Short mmCIF file of C-alpha atoms in Angstrom, two decimals:
data_model
loop_
_atom_site.label_atom_id
_atom_site.label_comp_id
_atom_site.label_asym_id
_atom_site.label_seq_id
_atom_site.Cartn_x
_atom_site.Cartn_y
_atom_site.Cartn_z
CA MET A 1 -8.34 -24.30 -5.98
CA ASP A 2 -7.84 -27.93 -6.81
CA CYS A 3 -6.63 -28.78 -3.31
CA PHE A 4 -10.29 -28.88 -2.24
CA GLY A 5 -11.29 -30.97 -5.22
CA LEU A 6 -13.46 -28.16 -6.60
CA GLN A 7 -11.78 -27.91 -9.95
CA ALA A 8 -12.12 -31.64 -10.56
CA SER A 9 -15.80 -31.74 -9.72
CA PHE A 10 -16.72 -28.63 -11.68
CA GLY A 11 -14.42 -29.33 -14.59
CA ASN A 12 -16.20 -32.57 -15.39
CA GLY A 13 -19.97 -32.16 -15.70
CA SER A 14 -20.63 -35.88 -15.60
CA GLU A 15 -19.72 -36.14 -11.91
CA LYS A 16 -23.19 -35.48 -10.55
CA VAL A 17 -22.54 -36.60 -6.98
CA THR A 18 -19.62 -34.34 -6.13
CA THR A 19 -21.01 -31.24 -7.86
CA GLY A 20 -23.69 -30.79 -5.20
CA GLU A 21 -21.16 -31.10 -2.41
CA ALA A 22 -18.83 -28.67 -4.10
CA ALA A 23 -21.67 -26.19 -4.63
CA SER A 24 -22.53 -26.26 -0.94
CA GLN A 25 -18.86 -25.73 -0.12
CA LEU A 26 -18.89 -22.74 -2.45
CA MET A 27 -21.96 -21.31 -0.76
CA PHE A 28 -20.65 -21.67 2.76
CA PHE A 29 -16.96 -21.03 2.28
CA PRO A 30 -16.59 -18.51 -0.53
CA ALA A 31 -13.94 -16.61 1.45
CA ARG A 32 -11.82 -19.71 1.72
CA ILE A 33 -11.56 -19.98 -2.04
CA ASP A 34 -10.66 -16.32 -2.56
CA TRP A 35 -8.00 -16.52 0.12
CA LEU A 36 -6.34 -19.47 -1.54
CA LYS A 37 -6.42 -17.73 -4.89
CA TYR A 38 -4.30 -14.89 -3.48
CA SER A 39 -2.05 -16.99 -1.25
CA THR A 40 0.58 -17.81 -3.87
CA PRO A 41 3.58 -15.45 -4.09
CA GLN A 42 2.86 -14.81 -7.76
CA ALA A 43 -0.74 -13.72 -7.14
CA GLY A 44 0.35 -11.63 -4.16
CA PHE A 45 3.03 -9.98 -6.25
CA HIS A 46 0.62 -8.81 -8.92
CA LEU A 47 -2.16 -7.85 -6.50
CA ALA A 48 0.33 -5.78 -4.46
CA GLY A 49 1.56 -4.01 -7.59
CA GLY A 50 -1.97 -2.80 -8.36
CA LEU A 51 -2.63 -1.57 -4.81
CA VAL A 52 0.64 0.32 -4.13
CA PRO A 53 -0.12 3.59 -6.01
CA TRP A 54 -3.55 3.90 -4.37
CA PHE A 55 -2.14 3.50 -0.88
CA PHE A 56 0.67 5.99 -1.57
CA ALA A 57 -1.87 8.55 -2.83
CA LEU A 58 -4.11 7.96 0.20
CA ALA A 59 -1.09 8.21 2.54
CA ALA A 60 0.13 11.51 1.08
CA LEU A 61 -3.36 13.05 1.14
CA LEU A 62 -4.24 12.04 4.72
CA PHE A 63 -0.81 12.64 6.29
CA VAL A 64 -0.24 16.08 4.73
CA LEU A 65 -3.80 17.11 5.62
CA GLY A 66 -3.52 15.84 9.21
CA VAL A 67 -0.07 17.35 9.86
CA GLY A 68 -1.04 20.60 8.12
CA VAL A 69 -4.14 21.03 10.28
CA GLY A 70 -2.33 19.91 13.45
CA LEU A 71 0.70 22.18 13.06
CA CYS A 72 -0.81 25.26 11.40
CA ILE A 73 -4.55 25.47 12.13
CA ALA A 74 -5.46 23.62 15.36
CA PRO A 75 -5.22 25.64 18.59
CA ALA A 76 -2.10 25.26 20.77
CA SER A 77 -2.43 23.14 23.90
CA GLU A 78 -3.54 25.12 26.96
CA ARG A 79 -1.23 23.17 29.23
CA GLN A 80 1.90 22.76 27.07
CA GLY A 81 1.61 25.41 24.35
CA ASP A 82 2.86 24.87 20.81
CA ILE A 83 5.19 21.95 21.64
CA ALA A 84 2.14 19.73 22.13
CA ARG A 85 1.43 20.06 18.38
CA ILE A 86 4.09 17.38 17.97
CA VAL A 87 1.29 14.99 18.99
CA VAL A 88 0.17 14.81 15.32
CA LEU A 89 3.59 13.31 14.48
CA HIS A 90 4.42 11.28 17.58
CA VAL A 91 1.15 9.49 18.28
CA PRO A 92 0.54 8.37 14.66
CA ALA A 93 4.11 7.00 14.49
CA ALA A 94 3.65 5.12 17.79
CA TRP A 95 0.24 3.76 16.71
CA THR A 96 1.62 2.64 13.36
CA ALA A 97 4.48 0.77 15.05
CA LEU A 98 1.91 -0.97 17.28
CA VAL A 99 -0.53 -1.79 14.47
CA ILE A 100 2.24 -3.14 12.24
CA TYR A 101 3.37 -5.44 15.06
CA LEU A 102 -0.24 -6.68 15.42
CA SER A 103 -0.39 -7.28 11.66
CA ILE A 104 2.86 -9.28 11.74
CA ALA A 105 1.48 -11.35 14.65
CA PHE A 106 -1.70 -11.96 12.61
CA TRP A 107 0.29 -13.13 9.57
CA ALA A 108 2.51 -15.26 11.84
CA VAL A 109 -0.59 -17.11 13.13
CA VAL A 110 -1.97 -17.51 9.59
CA GLY A 111 1.42 -18.74 8.37
CA LEU A 112 1.93 -21.21 11.22
CA VAL A 113 -1.64 -22.60 10.96
CA LEU A 114 -2.12 -22.70 7.18
CA ASN A 115 1.57 -22.96 6.22
CA THR A 116 1.13 -20.42 3.42
CA ARG A 117 4.39 -18.93 2.15
CA LEU A 118 2.84 -15.57 1.33
CA SER A 119 1.77 -15.04 4.97
CA PHE A 120 5.35 -15.29 6.20
CA MET A 121 6.45 -12.99 3.38
CA MET A 122 3.82 -10.45 4.52
CA GLY A 123 5.31 -10.52 8.02
CA HIS A 124 8.79 -9.83 6.75
CA ALA A 125 7.54 -7.19 4.33
CA LEU A 126 5.98 -5.32 7.27
CA ALA A 127 8.83 -5.62 9.80
CA PRO A 128 11.38 -3.00 8.60
CA THR A 129 8.61 -0.39 8.26
CA GLY A 130 7.38 -1.27 11.76
CA ALA A 131 10.91 -0.96 13.17
CA LEU A 132 11.26 2.41 11.45
CA PHE A 133 8.04 3.72 13.03
CA ALA A 134 9.03 2.41 16.47
CA LEU A 135 12.30 4.35 16.09
CA LEU A 136 10.42 7.44 14.86
CA ALA A 137 8.08 7.20 17.86
CA LEU A 138 11.14 7.19 20.14
CA ILE A 139 12.79 10.10 18.29
CA THR A 140 9.66 12.28 18.14
CA GLY A 141 8.96 11.35 21.77
CA ALA A 142 12.43 12.54 22.78
CA LEU A 143 11.91 15.76 20.81
CA TRP A 144 8.70 16.29 22.77
CA GLY A 145 10.12 15.20 26.14
CA LYS A 146 13.16 17.45 26.14
CA PRO A 147 11.33 20.82 26.05
CA ALA A 148 8.21 19.56 27.90
CA SER A 149 9.81 17.73 30.81
CA GLY A 150 13.52 18.55 30.53
CA SER A 151 14.85 15.12 29.56
CA TRP A 152 15.26 13.27 26.26
CA TRP A 153 14.62 9.94 27.96
CA THR A 154 13.30 8.43 31.18
CA TRP A 155 12.95 4.75 32.02
CA ASP A 156 9.19 4.87 32.50
CA ALA A 157 6.95 1.98 31.45
CA ARG A 158 5.70 3.54 28.22
CA LEU A 159 9.14 4.52 26.89
CA THR A 160 10.75 1.27 27.94
CA SER A 161 8.06 -0.89 26.32
CA GLU A 162 8.31 1.21 23.12
CA LEU A 163 12.07 0.55 23.14
CA ILE A 164 11.39 -3.18 23.65
CA LEU A 165 9.00 -3.04 20.68
CA PHE A 166 11.84 -1.63 18.56
CA PHE A 167 14.21 -4.39 19.77
CA LEU A 168 11.57 -7.06 19.04
CA TYR A 169 11.36 -5.82 15.44
CA ILE A 170 15.16 -5.95 15.16
CA GLY A 171 15.22 -9.43 16.76
CA TYR A 172 12.54 -10.68 14.34
CA ILE A 173 14.50 -9.42 11.33
CA ALA A 174 17.87 -10.63 12.69
CA LEU A 175 16.62 -14.10 13.64
CA HIS A 176 15.17 -14.58 10.16
CA SER A 177 18.38 -13.55 8.42
CA ALA A 178 20.48 -15.76 10.74
CA ILE A 179 18.78 -18.99 9.60
CA ASP A 180 19.65 -20.17 6.08
CA ASP A 181 16.65 -22.46 5.55
CA THR A 182 13.91 -19.96 4.63
CA ARG A 183 10.96 -22.04 5.81
CA ARG A 184 12.62 -22.78 9.14
CA ALA A 185 13.51 -19.09 9.48
CA ASP A 186 9.87 -18.18 8.74
CA ARG A 187 8.59 -20.45 11.51
CA ALA A 188 11.20 -19.49 14.11
CA SER A 189 10.70 -15.76 13.59
CA ALA A 190 6.89 -16.18 13.60
CA VAL A 191 7.14 -17.88 17.03
CA LEU A 192 9.39 -15.05 18.26
CA ILE A 193 6.91 -12.39 17.14
CA LEU A 194 4.06 -14.22 18.95
CA ILE A 195 6.05 -14.50 22.19
CA GLY A 196 6.94 -10.80 21.89
CA ALA A 197 3.24 -9.92 21.53
CA ILE A 198 3.08 -10.03 25.37
CA ASN A 199 4.74 -6.60 25.16
CA LEU A 200 1.76 -5.07 23.31
CA PRO A 201 -0.73 -4.87 26.21
CA VAL A 202 2.10 -3.68 28.46
CA LEU A 203 2.91 -0.93 25.93
CA TYR A 204 -0.69 0.10 25.37
CA PHE A 205 -1.95 0.03 28.96
CA SER A 206 1.29 1.13 30.67
CA VAL A 207 -0.15 4.63 31.10
CA LEU A 208 -3.08 3.22 33.08
CA TRP A 209 -1.36 0.38 34.94
CA TRP A 210 1.50 2.41 36.34
CA ASN A 211 -0.67 5.48 36.81
CA ALA A 212 1.95 7.53 35.00
CA SER A 213 0.63 10.37 32.86
CA HIS A 214 3.27 9.69 30.20
CA ARG A 215 4.03 13.39 30.61
CA GLY A 216 0.50 14.19 29.51
CA ILE A 217 0.93 12.51 26.15
CA PRO A 218 -2.23 10.68 25.14
CA LEU A 219 -2.32 7.24 23.63
CA ALA A 220 -4.87 5.43 25.74
CA LEU A 221 -8.35 6.83 25.14
CA PRO A 222 -8.99 8.34 28.62
CA ASP A 223 -6.21 10.87 27.99
CA VAL A 224 -7.80 12.19 24.81
CA ALA A 225 -10.01 14.47 26.92
CA ASP A 226 -7.04 16.87 27.26
CA MET A 227 -6.84 17.54 23.52
CA ALA A 228 -8.76 20.00 21.36
CA PRO A 229 -11.23 18.24 19.02
CA LEU A 230 -9.43 19.63 15.97
CA THR A 231 -6.10 18.26 17.23
CA ILE A 232 -7.70 14.84 17.78
CA ALA A 233 -9.10 14.91 14.23
CA ALA A 234 -5.69 15.94 12.86
CA THR A 235 -3.97 13.14 14.81
CA LEU A 236 -6.44 10.55 13.50
CA LEU A 237 -5.98 11.80 9.91
CA ALA A 238 -2.17 11.67 10.21
CA ALA A 239 -2.38 8.19 11.76
CA ALA A 240 -4.58 6.95 8.91
CA GLY A 241 -2.04 8.47 6.50
CA LEU A 242 0.88 6.66 8.14
CA TRP A 243 -1.08 3.38 8.15
CA ALA A 244 -1.70 3.79 4.42
CA TYR A 245 2.01 4.54 3.97
CA GLY A 246 2.85 1.40 5.96
CA VAL A 247 0.63 -0.68 3.68
CA ALA A 248 2.17 0.84 0.53
CA ALA A 249 5.79 0.40 1.71
CA SER A 250 5.11 -3.15 2.90
CA LEU A 251 3.46 -4.13 -0.38
CA LEU A 252 6.48 -2.74 -2.28
CA ARG A 253 8.77 -4.79 -0.02
CA LEU A 254 6.49 -7.83 -0.46
CA ARG A 255 7.08 -7.58 -4.21
CA CYS A 256 10.86 -7.56 -3.65
CA ILE A 257 10.67 -10.54 -1.26
CA ALA A 258 8.42 -12.51 -3.64
CA LEU A 259 10.90 -11.96 -6.51
CA GLU A 260 13.89 -12.84 -4.28
CA ARG A 261 12.36 -16.06 -2.97
CA GLU A 262 10.90 -17.15 -6.30
CA ARG A 263 13.98 -16.26 -8.34
CA ASP A 264 13.93 -19.64 -10.08
CA ALA A 265 10.25 -19.45 -11.04
CA ASP A 266 9.25 -18.68 -14.62
CA TRP A 267 6.86 -15.89 -13.64
CA ALA A 268 9.64 -14.02 -11.81
CA LEU A 269 12.08 -14.38 -14.73
CA ASP A 270 9.34 -13.31 -17.16
CA TYR A 271 8.54 -10.26 -15.07
CA ALA A 272 12.24 -9.26 -14.82
CA ALA A 273 12.68 -9.70 -18.57
CA GLY A 274 9.75 -7.30 -19.16
CA GLN A 275 11.28 -4.57 -16.96
CA MET B 1 -1.90 33.34 5.75
CA SER B 2 0.13 36.54 6.16
CA GLY B 3 3.93 36.74 6.50
CA ALA B 4 3.68 37.19 10.25
CA GLY B 5 1.41 34.12 10.38
CA TRP B 6 4.01 31.99 8.62
CA ASN B 7 6.71 33.21 10.99
CA GLU B 8 4.48 32.22 13.88
CA VAL B 9 4.00 28.74 12.44
CA LEU B 10 7.77 28.35 11.86
CA HIS B 11 8.63 29.69 15.30
CA MET B 12 6.08 27.43 17.09
CA GLY B 13 6.21 29.52 20.26
CA GLY B 14 9.94 28.87 20.57
CA TYR B 15 9.60 25.12 19.96
CA GLY B 16 10.12 25.28 16.19
CA VAL B 17 13.34 23.27 16.28
CA TYR B 18 11.65 20.38 18.09
CA VAL B 19 8.36 20.33 16.18
CA TRP B 20 9.83 20.85 12.70
CA GLY B 21 12.76 18.61 13.64
CA ALA B 22 10.27 15.80 14.31
CA CYS B 23 8.61 16.56 10.98
CA LEU B 24 11.96 16.43 9.22
CA ALA B 25 12.94 13.16 10.96
CA ILE B 26 9.77 11.47 9.67
CA ALA B 27 10.18 12.89 6.15
CA VAL B 28 13.84 11.81 5.93
CA ALA B 29 13.10 8.35 7.32
CA LEU B 30 10.25 7.66 4.90
CA LEU B 31 12.21 8.99 1.90
CA ALA B 32 15.24 6.89 2.88
CA GLU B 33 13.02 3.81 3.13
CA GLN B 34 11.68 4.44 -0.37
CA VAL B 35 15.21 4.86 -1.78
CA LEU B 36 16.32 1.60 -0.11
CA LEU B 37 13.25 -0.20 -1.46
CA ARG B 38 13.99 1.09 -4.95
CA TRP B 39 17.59 -0.17 -4.71
CA ARG B 40 16.42 -3.56 -3.45
CA ARG B 41 13.95 -3.88 -6.32
CA ARG B 42 16.58 -2.82 -8.88
CA SER B 43 19.11 -5.30 -7.49
CA ILE B 44 16.76 -8.31 -7.59
CA LEU B 45 15.53 -7.36 -11.08
CA ASP B 46 19.14 -7.09 -12.33
CA HIS B 47 19.90 -10.47 -10.76
CA LEU B 48 16.82 -12.06 -12.35
CA GLY B 49 17.65 -10.44 -15.69
CA GLN B 50 21.13 -11.98 -15.64
CA SER B 51 19.96 -15.46 -14.67
CA GLY B 52 17.15 -15.18 -17.25
CA ALA B 53 19.70 -14.38 -19.95
CA ARG B 54 21.89 -17.27 -18.78
CA THR B 55 18.95 -19.68 -19.03
CA GLU B 56 18.22 -18.54 -22.57
CA ASN B 57 21.87 -19.06 -23.54
CA ASP B 58 21.78 -22.52 -22.02
CA ASP B 59 18.72 -23.33 -24.12
CA GLU B 60 20.50 -22.27 -27.30
CA THR B 61 23.55 -24.39 -26.56
CA PRO B 62 23.41 -27.46 -28.86
CA SER B 63 23.27 -30.68 -26.87
#
């Protein structure tokens, strides 16, 4: 707060000149003040702790509902039969891997521009979960590909860019752990994630650009026409569930990272003593 | 759902191994992640607890 001089001008009522300026700042930039309030590791730690149970509950509800409807209630695909039900597992996992990468890129930009420690921590809290979902997208994709097209793997654009996504996650995590100076590691890995973001449009639009059907598996919107409405609804529910899970797992990891990096701070020692 | 219905769902038109295998892969992966997170949290809390206790002992040491 006090880095914008607000506390000083409001704390002392006799400073008539600056109060007006500060009030106009408050009116026009309220978001700025809230952001700063939550940008310290300590504030992030406690905020995350309150949100985790809600996101886990939301994740369990949406994912079980989506998968239940998709596997047990929705009609089988006319073209592929029951194997296409795997869409309610595969597509949400692939979307989650993509969305988590986008989130890390967002926090990398915020961290590089504003130099806030919590932003970099958010990136590294998200990365292992993103890598896990990229791997799950590859595994569930192979489990779909084998019976549907006869092979576990082909080097088509969609599969290859999904594999590159997985390697980018691993590279981001490995680069960070290879540099001892945490702040330097934060910046280097943030730059890597932004360079790797070039893979995202390739991954998303590969189905359209290379005119490959991705074996009839939808991810880009034009392909959705092949699916039954109930299957689409189930896929969206399961995807929302996995996103909520990703938020919950990342916030749990954020709490670990905040404690690890702030291990000399009083608040961290106080918290550990209370556990 | 009747017993035959459940069999149908498990069998998945012959693709049960693939579909339920994918389900199992996701369940195992997410559970494993939660176990690892719990270990990580426990380990940092233990570490902080030890250094917290050391700091208190240092404070009590007469100078």
